[in-house]
PDB file of C-alpha atoms and ligand atoms in Angstrom:
ATOM      1  CA  MET A   1       0.034   0.062  -0.055  1.00 44.00           C
ATOM      2  CA  GLU A   2       1.377   3.397  -0.921  1.00 46.00           C
ATOM      3  CA  ALA A   3       1.011   6.557   1.210  1.00 45.00           C
ATOM      4  CA  ALA A   4      -2.552   7.896   1.155  1.00 46.00           C
ATOM      5  CA  ALA A   5      -2.993  10.070  -1.930  1.00 54.00           C
ATOM      6  CA  ALA A   6      -4.719  13.054  -0.220  1.00 76.00           C
ATOM      7  CA  THR A   7      -1.960  13.561   2.365  1.00 88.00           C
ATOM      8  CA  PRO A   8       1.598  13.976   1.222  1.00 92.00           C
ATOM      9  CA  LEU A   9       4.286  11.920   2.890  1.00 93.00           C
ATOM     10  CA  GLU A  10       6.283  14.974   3.393  1.00 93.00           C
ATOM     11  CA  ALA A  11       5.226  17.529   5.630  1.00 92.00           C
ATOM     12  CA  THR A  12       6.474  21.070   6.084  1.00 86.00           C
ATOM     13  CA  SER A  13       6.630  20.599   9.776  1.00 85.00           C
ATOM     14  CA  PRO A  14       5.882  17.848  12.262  1.00 82.00           C
ATOM     15  CA  TYR A  15       3.326  20.437  14.012  1.00 86.00           C
ATOM     16  CA  GLU A  16       0.965  19.663  11.130  1.00 90.00           C
ATOM     17  CA  MET A  17      -2.036  17.920  12.802  1.00 92.00           C
ATOM     18  CA  ARG A  18      -2.559  14.450  11.221  1.00 94.00           C
ATOM     19  CA  VAL A  19      -5.198  11.918  12.220  1.00 96.00           C
ATOM     20  CA  ASN A  20      -6.898   8.825  11.054  1.00 93.00           C
ATOM     21  CA  LEU A  21      -4.650   8.369   8.039  1.00 96.00           C
ATOM     22  CA  GLY A  22      -4.070   4.603   8.651  1.00 96.00           C
ATOM     23  CA  ASP A  23      -7.677   3.861   9.709  1.00 94.00           C
ATOM     24  CA  GLU A  24      -8.268   1.634   6.774  1.00 95.00           C
ATOM     25  CA  VAL A  25      -5.529  -0.959   7.488  1.00 95.00           C
ATOM     26  CA  GLY A  26      -7.156  -4.027   8.988  1.00 95.00           C
ATOM     27  CA  GLU A  27      -6.029  -5.440  12.379  1.00 95.00           C
ATOM     28  CA  VAL A  28      -4.359  -8.409  10.898  1.00 96.00           C
ATOM     29  CA  ASP A  29      -2.212  -6.295   8.461  1.00 96.00           C
ATOM     30  CA  VAL A  30      -1.385  -3.973  11.345  1.00 96.00           C
ATOM     31  CA  ARG A  31      -0.188  -6.925  13.293  1.00 96.00           C
ATOM     32  CA  THR A  32       1.830  -8.331  10.449  1.00 97.00           C
ATOM     33  CA  ALA A  33       3.340  -4.921   9.664  1.00 95.00           C
ATOM     34  CA  LEU A  34       4.552  -4.661  13.311  1.00 97.00           C
ATOM     35  CA  LYS A  35       6.056  -7.982  13.461  1.00 97.00           C
ATOM     36  CA  THR A  36       7.757  -7.928   9.920  1.00 98.00           C
ATOM     37  CA  GLY A  37       8.502  -4.277   9.481  1.00 98.00           C
ATOM     38  CA  ASP A  38       7.249  -4.584   5.866  1.00 98.00           C
ATOM     39  CA  MET A  39       5.001  -1.483   6.430  1.00 98.00           C
ATOM     40  CA  GLY A  40       5.118   1.332   8.929  1.00 98.00           C
ATOM     41  CA  PHE A  41       2.866   4.125  10.001  1.00 98.00           C
ATOM     42  CA  LEU A  42       4.359   7.724   9.617  1.00 98.00           C
ATOM     43  CA  HIS A  43       3.200  11.141  10.626  1.00 96.00           C
ATOM     44  CA  SER A  44       5.467  12.409   7.838  1.00 96.00           C
ATOM     45  CA  PHE A  45       9.043  13.029   6.689  1.00 96.00           C
ATOM     46  CA  THR A  46      10.485  16.355   7.111  1.00 96.00           C
ATOM     47  CA  THR A  47      13.623  17.738   5.338  1.00 95.00           C
ATOM     48  CA  GLY A  48      16.283  20.205   6.301  1.00 93.00           C
ATOM     49  CA  SER A  49      16.120  19.834  10.187  1.00 93.00           C
ATOM     50  CA  ALA A  50      19.126  21.228  11.905  1.00 92.00           C
ATOM     51  CA  VAL A  51      18.064  20.214  15.483  1.00 94.00           C
ATOM     52  CA  ASP A  52      17.541  16.510  15.412  1.00 95.00           C
ATOM     53  CA  GLY A  53      21.026  15.177  15.240  1.00 97.00           C
ATOM     54  CA  PRO A  54      24.261  16.294  13.664  1.00 96.00           C
ATOM     55  CA  GLY A  55      24.180  18.318  10.413  1.00 97.00           C
ATOM     56  CA  ILE A  56      21.116  18.647   8.341  1.00 97.00           C
ATOM     57  CA  ARG A  57      18.554  15.803   8.736  1.00 98.00           C
ATOM     58  CA  LEU A  58      15.863  14.015   6.902  1.00 98.00           C
ATOM     59  CA  VAL A  59      13.457  13.097   9.803  1.00 98.00           C
ATOM     60  CA  ALA A  60      10.844  10.278   9.629  1.00 98.00           C
ATOM     61  CA  TRP A  61       8.244  10.895  12.297  1.00 97.00           C
ATOM     62  CA  THR A  62       6.606   7.683  13.354  1.00 98.00           C
ATOM     63  CA  THR A  63       3.199   7.317  15.022  1.00 98.00           C
ATOM     64  CA  ALA A  64       2.358   5.349  18.278  1.00 98.00           C
ATOM     65  CA  CYS A  65       3.652   6.225  21.726  1.00 98.00           C
ATOM     66  CA  MET A  66       3.324   4.567  25.270  1.00 98.00           C
ATOM     67  CA  PHE A  67       4.113   7.802  27.220  1.00 98.00           C
ATOM     68  CA  ARG A  68       1.805  10.643  27.910  1.00 98.00           C
ATOM     69  CA  CYS A  69       4.175  13.534  28.377  1.00 98.00           C
ATOM     70  CA  GLN A  70       2.417  16.627  29.817  1.00 98.00           C
ATOM     71  CA  TYR A  71       4.510  18.731  27.369  1.00 98.00           C
ATOM     72  CA  CYS A  72       4.014  16.610  24.278  1.00 97.00           C
ATOM     73  CA  HIS A  73       3.695  18.819  21.329  1.00 95.00           C
ATOM     74  CA  ASN A  74       2.514  16.047  18.791  1.00 95.00           C
ATOM     75  CA  PRO A  75      -0.095  14.085  20.771  1.00 97.00           C
ATOM     76  CA  ASP A  76      -1.640  13.183  17.252  1.00 96.00           C
ATOM     77  CA  THR A  77       1.379  10.772  17.077  1.00 97.00           C
ATOM     78  CA  TRP A  78       0.329   8.808  20.073  1.00 98.00           C
ATOM     79  CA  THR A  79      -1.941   6.677  17.921  1.00 97.00           C
ATOM     80  CA  LEU A  80      -0.537   4.323  15.324  1.00 98.00           C
ATOM     81  CA  SER A  81      -3.526   4.510  12.979  1.00 97.00           C
ATOM     82  CA  ASN A  82      -3.301   8.288  12.854  1.00 97.00           C
ATOM     83  CA  GLY A  83      -0.021   7.793  10.651  1.00 97.00           C
ATOM     84  CA  ILE A  84       0.150   7.237   6.932  1.00 97.00           C
ATOM     85  CA  PRO A  85       0.716   3.611   6.085  1.00 98.00           C
ATOM     86  CA  VAL A  86       3.986   3.399   4.117  1.00 98.00           C
ATOM     87  CA  THR A  87       5.663   0.404   2.642  1.00 98.00           C
ATOM     88  CA  LEU A  88       9.274  -0.306   3.638  1.00 98.00           C
ATOM     89  CA  ALA A  89      10.260   0.065  -0.103  1.00 98.00           C
ATOM     90  CA  ALA A  90       8.611   3.625  -0.106  1.00 97.00           C
ATOM     91  CA  ALA A  91      10.330   4.671   3.064  1.00 98.00           C
ATOM     92  CA  ILE A  92      13.638   3.436   1.709  1.00 98.00           C
ATOM     93  CA  ALA A  93      13.018   5.204  -1.518  1.00 98.00           C
ATOM     94  CA  GLU A  94      12.480   8.427   0.285  1.00 98.00           C
ATOM     95  CA  VAL A  95      15.890   8.136   2.119  1.00 98.00           C
ATOM     96  CA  GLN A  96      17.562   7.327  -1.100  1.00 98.00           C
ATOM     97  CA  ARG A  97      16.147  10.409  -2.743  1.00 97.00           C
ATOM     98  CA  TYR A  98      18.103  12.525  -0.233  1.00 98.00           C
ATOM     99  CA  ALA A  99      21.107  10.246   0.545  1.00 98.00           C
ATOM    100  CA  ASN A 100      23.616  12.137  -1.389  1.00 98.00           C
ATOM    101  CA  SER A 101      22.519  15.535  -0.185  1.00 97.00           C
ATOM    102  CA  LEU A 102      22.479  14.380   3.357  1.00 97.00           C
ATOM    103  CA  LYS A 103      26.005  13.011   3.082  1.00 97.00           C
ATOM    104  CA  ARG A 104      27.302  16.208   1.472  1.00 96.00           C
ATOM    105  CA  MET A 105      25.830  18.224   4.352  1.00 95.00           C
ATOM    106  CA  ASN A 106      27.289  15.957   7.070  1.00 96.00           C
ATOM    107  CA  GLY A 107      23.802  15.100   8.094  1.00 98.00           C
ATOM    108  CA  GLY A 108      21.809  11.930   8.051  1.00 98.00           C
ATOM    109  CA  LEU A 109      18.517  10.275   8.656  1.00 98.00           C
ATOM    110  CA  THR A 110      16.733  10.619  12.094  1.00 98.00           C
ATOM    111  CA  LEU A 111      13.880   8.338  13.140  1.00 98.00           C
ATOM    112  CA  SER A 112      11.667  10.130  15.682  1.00 98.00           C
ATOM    113  CA  GLY A 113       8.088  10.229  16.728  1.00 95.00           C
ATOM    114  CA  GLY A 114       5.894   9.404  18.551  1.00 96.00           C
ATOM    115  CA  GLU A 115       7.998   6.658  19.805  1.00 98.00           C
ATOM    116  CA  PRO A 116       9.913   4.914  17.037  1.00 98.00           C
ATOM    117  CA  LEU A 117      10.408   1.632  18.984  1.00 98.00           C
ATOM    118  CA  MET A 118       6.763   1.092  19.047  1.00 98.00           C
ATOM    119  CA  GLN A 119       7.423   0.064  15.362  1.00 98.00           C
ATOM    120  CA  ASP A 120      10.948  -1.529  16.001  1.00 98.00           C
ATOM    121  CA  ARG A 121      11.087  -3.863  13.037  1.00 98.00           C
ATOM    122  CA  PHE A 122      10.072  -1.206  10.491  1.00 98.00           C
ATOM    123  CA  VAL A 123      12.280   1.366  12.047  1.00 98.00           C
ATOM    124  CA  LEU A 124      15.372  -0.808  12.236  1.00 98.00           C
ATOM    125  CA  ARG A 125      14.951  -1.790   8.699  1.00 98.00           C
ATOM    126  CA  VAL A 126      14.767   1.700   7.586  1.00 98.00           C
ATOM    127  CA  LEU A 127      17.847   2.565   9.567  1.00 98.00           C
ATOM    128  CA  GLU A 128      19.707  -0.328   8.280  1.00 97.00           C
ATOM    129  CA  ALA A 129      18.939   0.542   4.684  1.00 98.00           C
ATOM    130  CA  ALA A 130      20.123   4.186   5.374  1.00 98.00           C
ATOM    131  CA  HIS A 131      23.251   2.823   7.088  1.00 96.00           C
ATOM    132  CA  ALA A 132      24.030   0.623   3.939  1.00 97.00           C
ATOM    133  CA  MET A 133      23.672   3.707   1.711  1.00 98.00           C
ATOM    134  CA  GLY A 134      26.466   5.467   3.840  1.00 98.00           C
ATOM    135  CA  VAL A 135      24.002   7.728   5.513  1.00 98.00           C
ATOM    136  CA  HIS A 136      24.497   8.675   9.245  1.00 98.00           C
ATOM    137  CA  THR A 137      21.642   7.199  11.451  1.00 98.00           C
ATOM    138  CA  ALA A 138      20.030   8.526  14.359  1.00 98.00           C
ATOM    139  CA  LEU A 139      17.244   7.181  16.573  1.00 98.00           C
ATOM    140  CA  GLU A 140      15.349   9.613  18.776  1.00 98.00           C
ATOM    141  CA  THR A 141      13.587   7.659  21.496  1.00 98.00           C
ATOM    142  CA  ASN A 142      12.300   7.831  25.096  1.00 98.00           C
ATOM    143  CA  GLY A 143      14.136   4.529  25.643  1.00 98.00           C
ATOM    144  CA  PHE A 144      11.359   2.483  27.152  1.00 98.00           C
ATOM    145  CA  PHE A 145      11.473  -0.299  24.576  1.00 98.00           C
ATOM    146  CA  GLY A 146      15.244  -0.336  24.045  1.00 98.00           C
ATOM    147  CA  GLU A 147      15.187  -4.001  24.914  1.00 98.00           C
ATOM    148  CA  ARG A 148      13.682  -4.625  21.613  1.00 98.00           C
ATOM    149  CA  LEU A 149      16.867  -3.935  19.807  1.00 98.00           C
ATOM    150  CA  SER A 150      19.610  -6.454  20.106  1.00 98.00           C
ATOM    151  CA  ASP A 151      23.217  -5.457  20.474  1.00 97.00           C
ATOM    152  CA  GLU A 152      24.027  -6.136  16.926  1.00 96.00           C
ATOM    153  CA  GLU A 153      21.031  -4.049  15.732  1.00 97.00           C
ATOM    154  CA  LEU A 154      22.205  -1.027  17.810  1.00 96.00           C
ATOM    155  CA  ALA A 155      25.330  -1.120  15.725  1.00 92.00           C
ATOM    156  CA  ASP A 156      23.506   0.116  12.747  1.00 86.00           C
ATOM    157  CA  ILE A 157      22.348   3.185  14.813  1.00 97.00           C
ATOM    158  CA  ASP A 158      25.230   5.762  14.570  1.00 98.00           C
ATOM    159  CA  LEU A 159      23.614   7.884  17.529  1.00 98.00           C
ATOM    160  CA  VAL A 160      20.922   7.610  19.915  1.00 98.00           C
ATOM    161  CA  LEU A 161      19.064  10.715  20.971  1.00 98.00           C
ATOM    162  CA  LEU A 162      17.714   9.659  24.316  1.00 98.00           C
ATOM    163  CA  ASP A 163      14.830  11.769  25.576  1.00 98.00           C
ATOM    164  CA  MET A 164      14.891  11.585  29.251  1.00 98.00           C
ATOM    165  CA  LYS A 165      11.917  13.082  30.806  1.00 98.00           C
ATOM    166  CA  ALA A 166      13.039  12.878  34.501  1.00 98.00           C
ATOM    167  CA  PHE A 167      15.390  10.726  36.509  1.00 98.00           C
ATOM    168  CA  THR A 168      13.475   9.676  39.543  1.00 98.00           C
ATOM    169  CA  LEU A 169      10.598   7.294  39.309  1.00 98.00           C
ATOM    170  CA  GLU A 170       7.967   9.634  40.959  1.00 98.00           C
ATOM    171  CA  GLN A 171       8.860  12.620  38.750  1.00 98.00           C
ATOM    172  CA  HIS A 172       8.997  10.456  35.624  1.00 98.00           C
ATOM    173  CA  LYS A 173       5.447   9.196  36.355  1.00 98.00           C
ATOM    174  CA  ARG A 174       4.317  12.821  37.060  1.00 98.00           C
ATOM    175  CA  VAL A 175       5.829  14.011  33.702  1.00 98.00           C
ATOM    176  CA  ALA A 176       5.174  11.114  31.471  1.00 98.00           C
ATOM    177  CA  GLY A 177       2.509   9.080  33.213  1.00 98.00           C
ATOM    178  CA  ILE A 178       4.652   5.930  33.179  1.00 98.00           C
ATOM    179  CA  ALA A 179       7.601   4.331  35.091  1.00 98.00           C
ATOM    180  CA  ASN A 180      11.149   4.876  33.801  1.00 98.00           C
ATOM    181  CA  GLU A 181      13.194   1.668  34.894  1.00 98.00           C
ATOM    182  CA  PRO A 182      13.392   0.482  31.387  1.00 98.00           C
ATOM    183  CA  VAL A 183      14.799   3.861  30.114  1.00 98.00           C
ATOM    184  CA  ILE A 184      17.517   3.849  32.848  1.00 98.00           C
ATOM    185  CA  ALA A 185      18.311   0.190  31.831  1.00 98.00           C
ATOM    186  CA  PHE A 186      18.623   1.272  28.142  1.00 98.00           C
ATOM    187  CA  ALA A 187      20.902   4.117  28.952  1.00 98.00           C
ATOM    188  CA  GLU A 188      23.196   1.772  30.990  1.00 98.00           C
ATOM    189  CA  ARG A 189      23.150  -0.733  28.249  1.00 98.00           C
ATOM    190  CA  LEU A 190      24.107   1.824  25.542  1.00 98.00           C
ATOM    191  CA  ALA A 191      26.959   2.898  27.792  1.00 98.00           C
ATOM    192  CA  ALA A 192      28.124  -0.788  28.430  1.00 98.00           C
ATOM    193  CA  LEU A 193      28.266  -1.214  24.483  1.00 97.00           C
ATOM    194  CA  GLY A 194      30.098   2.131  24.140  1.00 97.00           C
ATOM    195  CA  ARG A 195      27.328   3.437  21.843  1.00 98.00           C
ATOM    196  CA  PRO A 196      27.282   7.332  21.567  1.00 97.00           C
ATOM    197  CA  MET A 197      24.365   9.099  23.033  1.00 98.00           C
ATOM    198  CA  TRP A 198      22.848  12.628  23.124  1.00 98.00           C
ATOM    199  CA  LEU A 199      20.620  13.227  25.963  1.00 98.00           C
ATOM    200  CA  ARG A 200      17.719  15.543  25.570  1.00 98.00           C
ATOM    201  CA  TYR A 201      15.819  17.161  28.442  1.00 98.00           C
ATOM    202  CA  VAL A 202      12.643  19.378  28.055  1.00 98.00           C
ATOM    203  CA  LEU A 203      12.538  22.307  30.428  1.00 98.00           C
ATOM    204  CA  VAL A 204       9.119  23.252  31.534  1.00 98.00           C
ATOM    205  CA  PRO A 205       8.735  25.822  34.228  1.00 98.00           C
ATOM    206  CA  GLY A 206       6.978  24.525  37.268  1.00 97.00           C
ATOM    207  CA  LEU A 207       7.226  20.912  36.013  1.00 98.00           C
ATOM    208  CA  THR A 208      10.806  19.888  35.000  1.00 98.00           C
ATOM    209  CA  ASP A 209      12.709  22.755  36.165  1.00 98.00           C
ATOM    210  CA  VAL A 210      13.626  20.937  39.372  1.00 97.00           C
ATOM    211  CA  PRO A 211      17.279  21.452  40.299  1.00 98.00           C
ATOM    212  CA  GLU A 212      17.707  18.337  42.299  1.00 97.00           C
ATOM    213  CA  GLU A 213      15.992  16.182  39.582  1.00 98.00           C
ATOM    214  CA  MET A 214      18.351  17.676  37.018  1.00 98.00           C
ATOM    215  CA  ALA A 215      21.366  17.259  39.402  1.00 98.00           C
ATOM    216  CA  ARG A 216      20.669  13.541  39.823  1.00 98.00           C
ATOM    217  CA  LEU A 217      20.076  13.204  35.978  1.00 98.00           C
ATOM    218  CA  ALA A 218      23.362  15.028  35.327  1.00 98.00           C
ATOM    219  CA  ASP A 219      25.283  12.724  37.683  1.00 98.00           C
ATOM    220  CA  PHE A 220      23.783   9.695  36.110  1.00 98.00           C
ATOM    221  CA  ALA A 221      24.655  11.072  32.507  1.00 98.00           C
ATOM    222  CA  ALA A 222      28.216  11.863  33.410  1.00 98.00           C
ATOM    223  CA  GLY A 223      28.675   8.406  34.854  1.00 98.00           C
ATOM    224  CA  LEU A 224      27.711   6.777  31.705  1.00 98.00           C
ATOM    225  CA  GLY A 225      30.731   7.948  29.827  1.00 98.00           C
ATOM    226  CA  VAL A 226      29.150   7.961  26.358  1.00 98.00           C
ATOM    227  CA  VAL A 227      26.943  11.096  26.507  1.00 98.00           C
ATOM    228  CA  GLU A 228      28.533  13.388  23.953  1.00 98.00           C
ATOM    229  CA  ARG A 229      26.112  16.185  24.495  1.00 98.00           C
ATOM    230  CA  VAL A 230      23.186  17.253  26.639  1.00 98.00           C
ATOM    231  CA  GLU A 231      20.510  19.346  24.978  1.00 98.00           C
ATOM    232  CA  ILE A 232      18.082  21.402  27.134  1.00 98.00           C
ATOM    233  CA  LEU A 233      14.980  21.888  25.093  1.00 98.00           C
ATOM    234  CA  PRO A 234      12.909  25.000  26.138  1.00 98.00           C
ATOM    235  CA  PHE A 235       9.242  24.099  26.455  1.00 98.00           C
ATOM    236  CA  HIS A 236       6.862  25.897  24.056  1.00 95.00           C
ATOM    237  CA  GLN A 237       3.186  25.962  23.262  1.00 94.00           C
ATOM    238  CA  LEU A 238       3.272  25.040  19.695  1.00 92.00           C
ATOM    239  CA  GLY A 239       1.358  21.882  20.325  1.00 92.00           C
ATOM    240  CA  GLU A 240      -1.460  23.133  22.486  1.00 96.00           C
ATOM    241  CA  TYR A 241      -3.797  23.399  19.566  1.00 94.00           C
ATOM    242  CA  LYS A 242      -3.505  19.705  19.013  1.00 96.00           C
ATOM    243  CA  TRP A 243      -4.466  18.898  22.482  1.00 97.00           C
ATOM    244  CA  THR A 244      -7.522  21.108  22.170  1.00 97.00           C
ATOM    245  CA  LYS A 245      -8.530  19.625  18.806  1.00 96.00           C
ATOM    246  CA  LEU A 246      -8.071  16.067  20.100  1.00 97.00           C
ATOM    247  CA  GLY A 247     -10.175  16.748  23.208  1.00 97.00           C
ATOM    248  CA  LEU A 248      -7.347  16.079  25.598  1.00 98.00           C
ATOM    249  CA  ASP A 249      -6.828  17.397  29.021  1.00 97.00           C
ATOM    250  CA  TYR A 250      -4.011  19.852  28.598  1.00 97.00           C
ATOM    251  CA  GLN A 251      -2.288  20.628  31.928  1.00 97.00           C
ATOM    252  CA  LEU A 252       0.150  23.192  30.717  1.00 98.00           C
ATOM    253  CA  HIS A 253      -2.281  25.893  29.427  1.00 97.00           C
ATOM    254  CA  GLY A 254      -0.733  29.365  30.205  1.00 97.00           C
ATOM    255  CA  VAL A 255       2.729  28.057  31.165  1.00 98.00           C
ATOM    256  CA  GLU A 256       5.395  30.282  29.804  1.00 97.00           C
ATOM    257  CA  MET A 257       8.506  29.332  27.994  1.00 97.00           C
ATOM    258  CA  PRO A 258      11.585  29.150  30.149  1.00 98.00           C
ATOM    259  CA  THR A 259      13.582  32.357  30.323  1.00 98.00           C
ATOM    260  CA  ARG A 260      17.095  32.515  29.085  1.00 98.00           C
ATOM    261  CA  ASP A 261      18.402  32.514  32.637  1.00 98.00           C
ATOM    262  CA  GLN A 262      16.436  29.371  33.475  1.00 98.00           C
ATOM    263  CA  VAL A 263      17.809  27.716  30.420  1.00 98.00           C
ATOM    264  CA  ASP A 264      21.348  28.702  31.373  1.00 98.00           C
ATOM    265  CA  ALA A 265      20.912  27.537  34.852  1.00 98.00           C
ATOM    266  CA  ALA A 266      19.772  24.109  33.641  1.00 98.00           C
ATOM    267  CA  ILE A 267      22.698  23.961  31.317  1.00 98.00           C
ATOM    268  CA  ALA A 268      25.135  24.881  34.076  1.00 98.00           C
ATOM    269  CA  ILE A 269      23.854  21.882  36.172  1.00 98.00           C
ATOM    270  CA  PHE A 270      24.923  19.434  33.333  1.00 98.00           C
ATOM    271  CA  ALA A 271      28.031  21.361  32.551  1.00 98.00           C
ATOM    272  CA  SER A 272      29.243  21.323  36.090  1.00 98.00           C
ATOM    273  CA  ARG A 273      29.463  17.613  35.700  1.00 98.00           C
ATOM    274  CA  GLY A 274      31.867  17.884  32.735  1.00 98.00           C
ATOM    275  CA  LEU A 275      29.133  17.221  30.147  1.00 98.00           C
ATOM    276  CA  LYS A 276      28.891  19.161  26.969  1.00 98.00           C
ATOM    277  CA  ALA A 277      25.533  20.859  27.455  1.00 98.00           C
ATOM    278  CA  CYS A 278      23.691  23.451  25.322  1.00 98.00           C
TER     279      CYS A 278
HETATM  280  S1  SF4 B   1       7.680  10.454  24.422  1.00 74.10           S
HETATM  281 FE1  SF4 B   1       7.568  12.026  22.933  1.00 74.10          FE
HETATM  282  S2  SF4 B   1       5.727  11.527  21.693  1.00 74.10           S
HETATM  283 FE2  SF4 B   1       5.666  10.317  23.457  1.00 74.10          FE
HETATM  284  S3  SF4 B   1       4.244  11.490  24.826  1.00 74.10           S
HETATM  285 FE3  SF4 B   1       6.452  11.982  25.262  1.00 74.10          FE
HETATM  286  S4  SF4 B   1       6.918  13.789  24.207  1.00 74.10           S
HETATM  287 FE4  SF4 B   1       5.027  12.780  23.237  1.00 74.10          FE
END
């Protein structure tokens, strides 16, 4: 099945609202797709990103996520069937189309979401194909399903962008509505394998700007020895309209973006542990 004709696979931005694009795929086909990776569900591809890994990136945004982060700016990606059904061949053709440019711009392909490892077989096969083209590969993940990838499969991923919502269990449940033991275990496994990692942390005033929490996360990250960079991502309200349109209960209405001083203070916590933070 090719991408639905009415909605282009490429979007100008992941902030485009996309729903129900995979509704017509039957349950059996969905199960087969998840098992084999022959087909995936994508919110979209976007081109020209300078913020999703090194260089200029092609980003494939997958649908489905098991977290419910209060600050999620793409809640339309929580549901698998909101995505466009895309064959593996079509996804690989999209990467091939940009492969030479991505290499010239020292960029690559990033699989993001949603949570890409909800579709681990499809995601892995796209990343493997990109790797075989000589394209740098990155996986942006919340880490919860990291165990779905074997050590050998992780070798096809040049960089893991690990989105850490919190360090302590209680705070993680508060922010993302779910426990984080598997996330911590995945980070430790990547470290044991010597796989390079960037750590990302969304700074939300009144929710995640908790110095003790960040200090514990920074200690943990520094101890891993493979974190090449920590990115503090300032919260914004670009996704609020999606919560409203989807009829979801948005808890962060009226919360301001963090100030430059708040962002700098967060960066300083990580930098003080010897981490490269920005
Ligand atoms: S992990 Fe990402 S996609 Fe999932 S709820 Fe959190 S911010 Fe949204």
